CSV table of C-alpha atoms and ligand atoms in Angstrom, one decimal:
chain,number,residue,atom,x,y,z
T,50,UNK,CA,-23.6,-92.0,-33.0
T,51,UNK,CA,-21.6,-94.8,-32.2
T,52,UNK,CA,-19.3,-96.2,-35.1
T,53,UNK,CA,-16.8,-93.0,-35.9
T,54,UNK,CA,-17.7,-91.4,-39.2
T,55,UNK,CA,-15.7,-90.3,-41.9
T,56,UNK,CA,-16.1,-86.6,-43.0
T,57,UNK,CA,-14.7,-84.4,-45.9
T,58,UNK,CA,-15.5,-80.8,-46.0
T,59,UNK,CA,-15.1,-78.0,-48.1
T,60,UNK,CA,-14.5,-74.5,-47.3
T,61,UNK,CA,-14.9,-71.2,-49.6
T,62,UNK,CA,-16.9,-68.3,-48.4
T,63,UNK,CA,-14.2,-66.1,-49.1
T,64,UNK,CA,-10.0,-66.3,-50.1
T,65,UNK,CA,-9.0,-69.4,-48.9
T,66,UNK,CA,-9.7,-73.0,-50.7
T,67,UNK,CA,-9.1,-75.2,-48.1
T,68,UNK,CA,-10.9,-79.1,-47.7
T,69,UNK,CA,-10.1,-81.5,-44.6
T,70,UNK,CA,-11.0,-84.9,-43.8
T,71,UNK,CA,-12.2,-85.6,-40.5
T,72,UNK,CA,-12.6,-88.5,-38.3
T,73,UNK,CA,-15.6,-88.2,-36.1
T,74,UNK,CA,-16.9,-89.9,-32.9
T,75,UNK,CA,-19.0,-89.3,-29.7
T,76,UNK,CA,-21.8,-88.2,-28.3
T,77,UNK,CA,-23.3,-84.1,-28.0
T,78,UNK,CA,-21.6,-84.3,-24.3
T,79,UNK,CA,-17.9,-85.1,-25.9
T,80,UNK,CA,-17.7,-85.1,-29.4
T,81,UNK,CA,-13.9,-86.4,-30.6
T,82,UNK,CA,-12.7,-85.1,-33.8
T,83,UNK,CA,-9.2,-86.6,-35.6
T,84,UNK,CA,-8.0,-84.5,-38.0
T,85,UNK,CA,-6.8,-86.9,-41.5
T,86,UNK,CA,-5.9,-83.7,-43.3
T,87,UNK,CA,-6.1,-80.2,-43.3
T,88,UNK,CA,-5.2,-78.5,-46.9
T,89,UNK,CA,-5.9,-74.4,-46.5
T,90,UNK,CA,-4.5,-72.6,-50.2
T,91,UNK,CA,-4.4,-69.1,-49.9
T,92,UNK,CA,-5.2,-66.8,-51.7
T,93,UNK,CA,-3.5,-63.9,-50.2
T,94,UNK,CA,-0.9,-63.1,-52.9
T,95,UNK,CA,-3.7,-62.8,-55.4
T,96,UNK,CA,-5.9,-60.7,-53.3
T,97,UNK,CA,-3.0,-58.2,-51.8
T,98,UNK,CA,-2.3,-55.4,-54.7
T,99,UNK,CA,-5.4,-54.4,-54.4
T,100,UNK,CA,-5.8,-54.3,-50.9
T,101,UNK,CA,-8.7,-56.8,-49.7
T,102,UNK,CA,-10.7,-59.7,-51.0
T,103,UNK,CA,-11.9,-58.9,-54.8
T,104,UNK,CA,-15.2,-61.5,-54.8
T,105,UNK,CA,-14.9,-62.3,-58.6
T,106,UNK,CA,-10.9,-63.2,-58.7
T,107,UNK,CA,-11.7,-65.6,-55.3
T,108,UNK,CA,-14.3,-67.3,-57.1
T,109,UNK,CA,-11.6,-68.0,-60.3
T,110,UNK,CA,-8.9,-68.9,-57.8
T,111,UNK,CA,-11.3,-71.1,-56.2
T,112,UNK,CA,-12.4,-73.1,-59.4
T,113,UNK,CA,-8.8,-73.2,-60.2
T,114,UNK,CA,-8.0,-74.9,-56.9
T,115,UNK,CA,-10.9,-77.1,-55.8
T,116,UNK,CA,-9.9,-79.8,-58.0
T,117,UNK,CA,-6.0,-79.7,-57.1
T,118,UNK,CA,-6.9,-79.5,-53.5
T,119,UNK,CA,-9.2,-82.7,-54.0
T,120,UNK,CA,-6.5,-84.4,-55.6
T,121,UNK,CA,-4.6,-84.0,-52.6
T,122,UNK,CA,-7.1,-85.3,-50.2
T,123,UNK,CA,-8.2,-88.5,-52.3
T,124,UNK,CA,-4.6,-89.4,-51.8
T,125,UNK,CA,-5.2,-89.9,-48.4
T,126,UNK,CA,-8.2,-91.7,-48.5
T,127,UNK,CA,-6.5,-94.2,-50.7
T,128,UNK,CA,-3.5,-94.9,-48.9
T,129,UNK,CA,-2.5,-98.6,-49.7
T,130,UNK,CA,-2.3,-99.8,-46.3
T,131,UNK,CA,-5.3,-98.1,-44.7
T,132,UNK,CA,-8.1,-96.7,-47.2
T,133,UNK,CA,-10.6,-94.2,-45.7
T,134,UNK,CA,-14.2,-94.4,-46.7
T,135,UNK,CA,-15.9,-91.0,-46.7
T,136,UNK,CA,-19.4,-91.3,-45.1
T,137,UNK,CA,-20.5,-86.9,-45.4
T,138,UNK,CA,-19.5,-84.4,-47.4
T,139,UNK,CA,-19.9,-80.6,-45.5
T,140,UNK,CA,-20.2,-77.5,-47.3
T,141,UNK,CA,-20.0,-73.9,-46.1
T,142,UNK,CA,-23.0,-72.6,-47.1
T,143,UNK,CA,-22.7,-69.2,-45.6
T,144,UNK,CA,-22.2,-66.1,-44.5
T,145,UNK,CA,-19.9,-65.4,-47.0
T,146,UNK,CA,-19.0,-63.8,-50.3
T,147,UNK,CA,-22.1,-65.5,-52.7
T,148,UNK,CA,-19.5,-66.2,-55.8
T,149,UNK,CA,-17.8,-67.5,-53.5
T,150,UNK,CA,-19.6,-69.9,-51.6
T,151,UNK,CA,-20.7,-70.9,-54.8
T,152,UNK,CA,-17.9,-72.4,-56.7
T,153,UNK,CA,-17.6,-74.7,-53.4
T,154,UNK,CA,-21.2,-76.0,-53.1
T,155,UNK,CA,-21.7,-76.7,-56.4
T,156,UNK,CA,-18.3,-78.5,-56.5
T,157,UNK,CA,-19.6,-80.0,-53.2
T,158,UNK,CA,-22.5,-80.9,-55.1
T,159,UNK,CA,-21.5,-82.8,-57.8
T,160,UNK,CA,-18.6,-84.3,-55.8
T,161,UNK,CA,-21.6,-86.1,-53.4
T,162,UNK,CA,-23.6,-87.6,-56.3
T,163,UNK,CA,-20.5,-88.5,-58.0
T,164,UNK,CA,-19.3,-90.5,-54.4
T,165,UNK,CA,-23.0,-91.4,-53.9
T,166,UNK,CA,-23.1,-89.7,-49.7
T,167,UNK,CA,-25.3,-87.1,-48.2
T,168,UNK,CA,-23.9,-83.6,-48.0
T,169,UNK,CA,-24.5,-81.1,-45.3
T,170,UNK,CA,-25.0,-77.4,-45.2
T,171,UNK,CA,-22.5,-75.5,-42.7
T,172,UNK,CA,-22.7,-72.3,-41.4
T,173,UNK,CA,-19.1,-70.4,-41.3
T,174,UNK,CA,-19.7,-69.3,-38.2
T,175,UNK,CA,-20.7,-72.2,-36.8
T,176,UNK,CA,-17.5,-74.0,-37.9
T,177,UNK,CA,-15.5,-71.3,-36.0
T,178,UNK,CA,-17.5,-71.7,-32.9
T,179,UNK,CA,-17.2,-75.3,-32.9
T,180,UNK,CA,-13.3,-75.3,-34.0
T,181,UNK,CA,-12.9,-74.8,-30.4
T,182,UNK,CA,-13.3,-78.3,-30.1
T,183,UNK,CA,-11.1,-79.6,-32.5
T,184,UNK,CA,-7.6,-81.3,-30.9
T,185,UNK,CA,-5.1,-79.0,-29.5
T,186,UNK,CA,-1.6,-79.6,-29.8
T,187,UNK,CA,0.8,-79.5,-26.7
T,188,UNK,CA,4.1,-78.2,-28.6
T,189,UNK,CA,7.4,-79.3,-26.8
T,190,UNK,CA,6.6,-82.1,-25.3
T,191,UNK,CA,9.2,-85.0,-25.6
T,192,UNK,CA,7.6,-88.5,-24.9
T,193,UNK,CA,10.6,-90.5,-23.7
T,194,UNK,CA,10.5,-93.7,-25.9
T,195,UNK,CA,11.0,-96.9,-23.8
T,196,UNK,CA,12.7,-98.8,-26.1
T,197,UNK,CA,13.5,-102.7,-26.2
T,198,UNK,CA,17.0,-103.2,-25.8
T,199,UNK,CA,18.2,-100.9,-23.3
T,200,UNK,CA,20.3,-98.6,-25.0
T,201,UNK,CA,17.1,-96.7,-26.4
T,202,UNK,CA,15.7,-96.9,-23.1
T,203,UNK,CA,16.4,-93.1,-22.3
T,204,UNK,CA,16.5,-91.7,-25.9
T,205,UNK,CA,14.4,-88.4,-26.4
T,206,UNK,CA,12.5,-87.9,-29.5
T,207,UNK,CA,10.8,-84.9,-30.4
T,208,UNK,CA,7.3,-85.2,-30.5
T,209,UNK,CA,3.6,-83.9,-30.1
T,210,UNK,CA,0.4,-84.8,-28.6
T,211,UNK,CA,-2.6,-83.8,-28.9
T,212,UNK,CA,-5.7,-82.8,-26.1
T,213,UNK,CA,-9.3,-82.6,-27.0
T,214,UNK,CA,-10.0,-79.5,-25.1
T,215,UNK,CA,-12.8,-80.2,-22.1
T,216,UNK,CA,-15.5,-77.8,-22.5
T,217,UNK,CA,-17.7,-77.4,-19.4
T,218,UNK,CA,-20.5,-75.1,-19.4
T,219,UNK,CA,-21.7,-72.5,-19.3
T,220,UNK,CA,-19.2,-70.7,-21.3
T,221,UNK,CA,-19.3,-67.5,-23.4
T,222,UNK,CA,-17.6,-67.8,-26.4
T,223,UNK,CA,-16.1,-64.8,-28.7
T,224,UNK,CA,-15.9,-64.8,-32.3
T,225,UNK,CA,-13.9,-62.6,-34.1
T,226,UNK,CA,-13.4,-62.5,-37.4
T,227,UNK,CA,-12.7,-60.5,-40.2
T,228,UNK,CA,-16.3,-60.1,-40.9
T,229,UNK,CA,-18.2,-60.8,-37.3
T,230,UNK,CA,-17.6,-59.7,-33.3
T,231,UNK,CA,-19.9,-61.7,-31.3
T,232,UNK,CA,-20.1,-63.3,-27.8
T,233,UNK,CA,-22.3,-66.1,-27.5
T,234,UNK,CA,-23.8,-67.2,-23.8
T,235,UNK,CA,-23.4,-70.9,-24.2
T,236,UNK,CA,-25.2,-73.3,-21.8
T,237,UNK,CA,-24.2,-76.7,-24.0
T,238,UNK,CA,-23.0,-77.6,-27.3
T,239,UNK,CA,-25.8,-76.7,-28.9
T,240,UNK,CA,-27.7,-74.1,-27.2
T,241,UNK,CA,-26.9,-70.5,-26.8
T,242,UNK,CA,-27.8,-66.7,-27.1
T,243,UNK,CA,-26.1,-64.2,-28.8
T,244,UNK,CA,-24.9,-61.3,-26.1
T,245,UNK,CA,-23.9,-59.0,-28.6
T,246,UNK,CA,-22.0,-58.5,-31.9
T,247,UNK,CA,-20.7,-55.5,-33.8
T,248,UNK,CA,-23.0,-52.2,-34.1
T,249,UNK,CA,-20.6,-51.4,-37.2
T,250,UNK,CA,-17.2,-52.9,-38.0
T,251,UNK,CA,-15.6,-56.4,-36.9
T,252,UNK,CA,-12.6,-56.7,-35.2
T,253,UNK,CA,-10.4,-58.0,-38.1
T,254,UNK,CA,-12.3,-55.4,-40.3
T,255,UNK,CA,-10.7,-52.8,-37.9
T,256,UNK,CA,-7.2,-54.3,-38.4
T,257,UNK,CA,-7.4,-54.5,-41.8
T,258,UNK,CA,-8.3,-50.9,-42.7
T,259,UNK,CA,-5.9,-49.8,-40.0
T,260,UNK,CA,-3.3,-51.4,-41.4
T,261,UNK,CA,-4.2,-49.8,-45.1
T,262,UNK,CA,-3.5,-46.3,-43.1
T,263,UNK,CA,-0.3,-47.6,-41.7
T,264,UNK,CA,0.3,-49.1,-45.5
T,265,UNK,CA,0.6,-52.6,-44.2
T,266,UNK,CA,-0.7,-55.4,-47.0
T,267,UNK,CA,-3.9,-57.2,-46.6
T,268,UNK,CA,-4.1,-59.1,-44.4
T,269,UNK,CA,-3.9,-56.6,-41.9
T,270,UNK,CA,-3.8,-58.1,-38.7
T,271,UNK,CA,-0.7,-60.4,-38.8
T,272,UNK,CA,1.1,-57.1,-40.1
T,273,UNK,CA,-0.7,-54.8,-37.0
T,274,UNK,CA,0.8,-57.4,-34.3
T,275,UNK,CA,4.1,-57.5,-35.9
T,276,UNK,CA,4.9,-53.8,-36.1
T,277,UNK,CA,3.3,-53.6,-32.5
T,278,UNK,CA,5.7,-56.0,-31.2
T,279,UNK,CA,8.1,-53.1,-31.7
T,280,UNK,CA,5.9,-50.4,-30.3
T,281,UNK,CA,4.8,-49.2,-27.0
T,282,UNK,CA,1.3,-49.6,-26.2
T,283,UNK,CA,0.9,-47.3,-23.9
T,284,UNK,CA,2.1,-44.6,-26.1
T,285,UNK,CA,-1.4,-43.3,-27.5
T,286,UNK,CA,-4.7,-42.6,-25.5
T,287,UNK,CA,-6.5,-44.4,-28.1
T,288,UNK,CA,-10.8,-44.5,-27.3
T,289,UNK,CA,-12.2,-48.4,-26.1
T,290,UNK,CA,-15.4,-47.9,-27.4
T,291,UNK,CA,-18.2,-49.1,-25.8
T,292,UNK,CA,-16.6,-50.3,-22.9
T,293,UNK,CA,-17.9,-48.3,-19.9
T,294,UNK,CA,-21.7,-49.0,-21.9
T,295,UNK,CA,-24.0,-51.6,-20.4
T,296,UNK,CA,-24.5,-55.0,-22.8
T,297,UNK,CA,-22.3,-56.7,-24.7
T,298,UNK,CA,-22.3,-54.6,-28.2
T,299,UNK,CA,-19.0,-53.9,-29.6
T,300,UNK,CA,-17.9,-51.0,-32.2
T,301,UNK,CA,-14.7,-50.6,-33.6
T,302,UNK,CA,-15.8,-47.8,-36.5
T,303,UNK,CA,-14.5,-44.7,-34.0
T,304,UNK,CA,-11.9,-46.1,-33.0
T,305,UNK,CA,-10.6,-46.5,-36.6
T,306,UNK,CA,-11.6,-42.9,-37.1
T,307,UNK,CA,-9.1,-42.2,-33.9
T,308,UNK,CA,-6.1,-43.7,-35.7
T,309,UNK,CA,-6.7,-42.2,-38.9
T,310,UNK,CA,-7.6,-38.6,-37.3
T,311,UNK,CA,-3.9,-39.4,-35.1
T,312,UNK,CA,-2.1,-40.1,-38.3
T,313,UNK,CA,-3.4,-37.0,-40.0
T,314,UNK,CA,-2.5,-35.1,-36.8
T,315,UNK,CA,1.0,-36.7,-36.2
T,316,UNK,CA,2.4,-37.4,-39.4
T,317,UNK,CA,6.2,-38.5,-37.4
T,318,UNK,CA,4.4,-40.4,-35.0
T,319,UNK,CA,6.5,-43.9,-34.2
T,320,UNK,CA,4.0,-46.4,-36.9
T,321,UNK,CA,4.8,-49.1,-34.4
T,322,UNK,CA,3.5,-46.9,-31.4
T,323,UNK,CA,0.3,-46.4,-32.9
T,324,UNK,CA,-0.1,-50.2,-34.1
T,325,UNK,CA,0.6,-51.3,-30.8
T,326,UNK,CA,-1.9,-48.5,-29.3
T,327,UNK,CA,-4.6,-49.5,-31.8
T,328,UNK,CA,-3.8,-53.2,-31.1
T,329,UNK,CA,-4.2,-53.0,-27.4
T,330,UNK,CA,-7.5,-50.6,-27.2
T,331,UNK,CA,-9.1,-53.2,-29.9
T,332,UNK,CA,-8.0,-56.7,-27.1
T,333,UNK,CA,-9.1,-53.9,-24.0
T,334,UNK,CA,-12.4,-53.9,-25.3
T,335,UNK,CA,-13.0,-57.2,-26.2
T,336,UNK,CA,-11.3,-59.2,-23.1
T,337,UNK,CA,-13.0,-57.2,-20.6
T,338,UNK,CA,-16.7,-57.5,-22.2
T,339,UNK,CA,-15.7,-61.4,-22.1
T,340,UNK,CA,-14.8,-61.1,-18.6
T,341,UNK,CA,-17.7,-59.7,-17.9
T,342,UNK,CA,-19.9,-61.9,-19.5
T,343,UNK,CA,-18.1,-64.9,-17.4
T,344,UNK,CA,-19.0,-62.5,-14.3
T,345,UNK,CA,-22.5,-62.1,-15.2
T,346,UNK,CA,-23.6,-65.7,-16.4
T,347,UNK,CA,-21.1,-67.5,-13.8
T,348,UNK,CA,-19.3,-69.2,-16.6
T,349,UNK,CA,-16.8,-71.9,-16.0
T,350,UNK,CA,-14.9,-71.5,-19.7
T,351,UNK,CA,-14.3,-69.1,-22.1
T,352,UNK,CA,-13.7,-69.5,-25.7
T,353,UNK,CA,-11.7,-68.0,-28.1
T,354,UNK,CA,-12.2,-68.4,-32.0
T,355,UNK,CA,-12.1,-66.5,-35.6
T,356,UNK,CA,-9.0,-65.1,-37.6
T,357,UNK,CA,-8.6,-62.6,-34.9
T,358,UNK,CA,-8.0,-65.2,-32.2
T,359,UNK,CA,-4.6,-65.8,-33.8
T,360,UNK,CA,-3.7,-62.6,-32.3
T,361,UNK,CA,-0.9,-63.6,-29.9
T,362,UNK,CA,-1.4,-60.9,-27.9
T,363,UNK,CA,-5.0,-61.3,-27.8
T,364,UNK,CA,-4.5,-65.0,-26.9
T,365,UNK,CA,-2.1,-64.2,-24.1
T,366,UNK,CA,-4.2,-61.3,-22.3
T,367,UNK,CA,-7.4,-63.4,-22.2
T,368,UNK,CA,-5.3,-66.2,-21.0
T,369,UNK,CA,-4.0,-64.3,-18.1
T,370,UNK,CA,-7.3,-63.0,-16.9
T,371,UNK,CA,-8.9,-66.4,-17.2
T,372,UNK,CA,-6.2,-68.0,-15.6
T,373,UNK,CA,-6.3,-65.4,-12.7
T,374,UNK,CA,-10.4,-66.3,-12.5
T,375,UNK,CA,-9.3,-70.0,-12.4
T,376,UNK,CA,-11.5,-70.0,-15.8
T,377,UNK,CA,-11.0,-72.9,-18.3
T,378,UNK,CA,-9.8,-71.3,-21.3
T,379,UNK,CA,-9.5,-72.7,-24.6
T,380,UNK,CA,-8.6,-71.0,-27.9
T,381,UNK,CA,-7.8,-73.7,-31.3
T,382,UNK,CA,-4.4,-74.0,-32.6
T,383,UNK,CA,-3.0,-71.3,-35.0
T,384,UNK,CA,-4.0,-73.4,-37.9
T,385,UNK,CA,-7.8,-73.4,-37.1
T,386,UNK,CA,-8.3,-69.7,-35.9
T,387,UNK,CA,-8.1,-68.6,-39.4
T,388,UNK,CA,-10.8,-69.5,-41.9
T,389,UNK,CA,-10.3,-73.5,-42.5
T,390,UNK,CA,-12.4,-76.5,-43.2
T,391,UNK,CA,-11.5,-79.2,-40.5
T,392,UNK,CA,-14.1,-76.7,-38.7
T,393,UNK,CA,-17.0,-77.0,-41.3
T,394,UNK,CA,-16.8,-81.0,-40.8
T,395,UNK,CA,-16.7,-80.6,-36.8
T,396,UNK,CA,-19.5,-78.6,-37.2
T,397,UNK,CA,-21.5,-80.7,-39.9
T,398,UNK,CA,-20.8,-83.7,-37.3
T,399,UNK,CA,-22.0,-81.5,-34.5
T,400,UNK,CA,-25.3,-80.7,-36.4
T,401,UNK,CA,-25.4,-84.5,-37.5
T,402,UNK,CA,-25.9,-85.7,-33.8
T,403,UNK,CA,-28.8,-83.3,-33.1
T,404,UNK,CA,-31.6,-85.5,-35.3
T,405,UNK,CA,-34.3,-83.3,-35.8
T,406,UNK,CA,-32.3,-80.3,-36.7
T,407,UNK,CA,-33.5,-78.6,-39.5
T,408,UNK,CA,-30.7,-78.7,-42.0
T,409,UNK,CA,-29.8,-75.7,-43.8
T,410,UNK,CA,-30.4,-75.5,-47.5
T,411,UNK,CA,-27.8,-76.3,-50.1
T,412,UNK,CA,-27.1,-72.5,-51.3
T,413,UNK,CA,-25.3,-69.8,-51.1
T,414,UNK,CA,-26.2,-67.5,-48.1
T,415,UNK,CA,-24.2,-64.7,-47.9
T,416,UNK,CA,-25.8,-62.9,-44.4
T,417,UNK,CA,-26.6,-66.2,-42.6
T,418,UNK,CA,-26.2,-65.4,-38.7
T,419,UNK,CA,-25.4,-67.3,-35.8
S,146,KG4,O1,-11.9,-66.0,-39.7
S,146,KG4,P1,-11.1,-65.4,-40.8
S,146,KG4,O2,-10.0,-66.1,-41.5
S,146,KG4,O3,-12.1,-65.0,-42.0
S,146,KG4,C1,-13.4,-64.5,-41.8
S,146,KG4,O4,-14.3,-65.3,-41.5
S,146,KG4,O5,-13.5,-63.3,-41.8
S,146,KG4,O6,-10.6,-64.0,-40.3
S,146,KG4,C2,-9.8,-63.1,-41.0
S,146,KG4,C3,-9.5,-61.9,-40.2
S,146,KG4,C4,-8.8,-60.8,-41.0
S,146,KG4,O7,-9.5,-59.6,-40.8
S,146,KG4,C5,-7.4,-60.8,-40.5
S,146,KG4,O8,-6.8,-59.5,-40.5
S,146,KG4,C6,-7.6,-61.2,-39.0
S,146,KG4,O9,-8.6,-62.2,-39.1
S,146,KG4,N1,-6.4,-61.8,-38.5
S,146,KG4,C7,-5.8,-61.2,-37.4
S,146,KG4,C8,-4.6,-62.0,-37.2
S,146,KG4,N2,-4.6,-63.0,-38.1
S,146,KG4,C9,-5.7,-62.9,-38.9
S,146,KG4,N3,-6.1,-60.1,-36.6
S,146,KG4,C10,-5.2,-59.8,-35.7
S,146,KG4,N4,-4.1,-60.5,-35.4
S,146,KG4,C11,-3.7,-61.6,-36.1
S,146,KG4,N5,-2.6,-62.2,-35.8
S,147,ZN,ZN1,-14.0,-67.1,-41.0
């Protein structure tokens, strides 16, 4: 595809409303994304009395939003001095919650017949796979500004650039998510096999219902890695399942059964101790199945994505081991590990450039896999 295209997506397979526009160029070899916008509204506040996502108050909260959100982006397409034509629409399509993902393709729906452009089917997972290709900010970096007169020759302005992360292959990539663990064996953009996934529950699935024991608010794995920041995590033998088991399959559902069988047992136990135990036997097990992957398949990159990559100490222990493989690592900024659409147009561009693709249909799936 050689002219850049114009994409706006829409994201809402479960408590976040969120719609980008996206500027898309390149080829499958190096696909170049510019994010226009980015607008994620949470839903969190509504969701957190009762503890996790309740499917029928997301779909309200979405219906209430889509519109306000759209608002928001139109105004950037219509800037005065440089209007944006939109050439796609994307839509999550699944996995998901159904109600959900519903209130967002039919708004989708009617938005693309209204605006006259194709619309395209995304999977969620898909979108988090392929957010590792989205632009990656380099924080601190101050351009010096070379300036006419020579008085702002040496002034200093704060400022940030941006990288498209350089993905060579193969890689094995790791999604976790609130709802999925899987490691992908990834030979180019678009091909791959699954490793493994989860034999029970997902990785952010773990910190969430740990974090209900601990009475931390949904969601739980922002609240697990800031009480373990004041914990030792060495301080309980909690089990890594599955680690010392051939394959790549991951299980987190015993080791949840640990924590809650420690609490019963230890009722003074330290809380941030035992978040900070629970936090580091969840990253054990899944940095050294990545590693091994990378071992086995002789991969030159490994990638990080899904709301439990924004797990700082998650980021920073696969970071280290990479590094000390001399492994390309790449893990999106903050803003695109948790469930957003500038993803769902990267990958609706991604599937665009592969022509006879079969394109997913326009309805909710709520167990589509990878
Ligand atoms: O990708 P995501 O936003 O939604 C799904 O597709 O599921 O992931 C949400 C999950 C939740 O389980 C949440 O607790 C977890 O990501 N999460 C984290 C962190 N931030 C979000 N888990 C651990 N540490 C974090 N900092
Ligand atoms: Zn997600």
């Amino acid at each position: 595809m050689s002219k850049a295209k114009t994409l706006l997506s829409i994201e809402t397979s479960c408590d976040e409303t969120s719609m980008a526009l996206l500027k898309a160029n390149g080829t499958l070899k190096s696909p170049r994304f510019k994010i226009l916008k980015n607008i994620v509204s949470s839903q969190i506040p509504i969701h957190r009395p009762f503890g996790g996502v309740v499917p029928n108050l997301a779909k309200r909260e979405h219906l209430k939003n889509l519109p306000i959100v759209l608002r928001q982006i139109l105004k950037t397409t219509n800037n005065k001095q440089q209007k944006t034509t939109i050439d796609y629409l994307a839509v999550t399509v699944g996995p998901g919650l159904e109600p959900a993902l519903w209130t967002g393709i039919n708004f989708a729906e009617e938005l693309a017949k209204k605006l006259k452009k194709p619309l395209i089917g995304v999977n969620h997972m898909k979108g988090h796979l392929y957010s590792n290709w989205l632009p990656v900010r380099i924080e601190g970096i101050r351009n010096k500004v070379l300036g006419i007169r020579g008085k702002e020759k040496n002034s200093i302005i704060p400022d940030s650039k941006f990288i498209i992360p350089k993905i060579k292959f193969p890689a094995i990539a790791l999604i976790v998510s609130g709802g999925h663990t899987i490691l992908l064996h990834m030979t180019a953009i678009n091909k791959w096999t699954k490793l493994g996934e989860t034999l029970d529950d997902a990785a952010g699935e773990a910190f969430d219902k740990v974090a209900r024991m601990l009475n931390l608010p949904y969601p739980g794995g922002p609240e697990i890695q800031k009480l373990a920041a004041r914990g030792d995590p060495k301080a309980i033998k909690f089990p890594r399942p599955m680690l010392n088991k051939p394959g790549y399959e991951f299980s987190f559902s015993g080791l949840k059964t640990s924590v809650l069988y420690y609490l019963r047992d230890n009722p003074k136990v330290k809380k941030a101790d035992v978040a900070a135990s629970f936090q580091q036997a969840v990253i054990d097990v899944l940095v050294k199945k990545a590693i091994r992957a990378t071992e086995e398949y002789r991969a030159k990159s490994v990638l990080l994505c899904g709301g439990v990559s924004a797990n700082k100490q998650l980021r920073d222990n696969l970071r280290q081991m990479t590094n000390d493989l001399r492994l390309n690592f790449v893990v999106p900024d903050f803003e695109f590990n948790t469930d957003n659409a500038a993803m769902i147009a990267a990958a609706a561009y991604i599937n665009l450039l592969q022509k006879n693709k079969k394109r997913l249909k326009i309805e909710a799936q709520g167990n589509l896999t990878i």
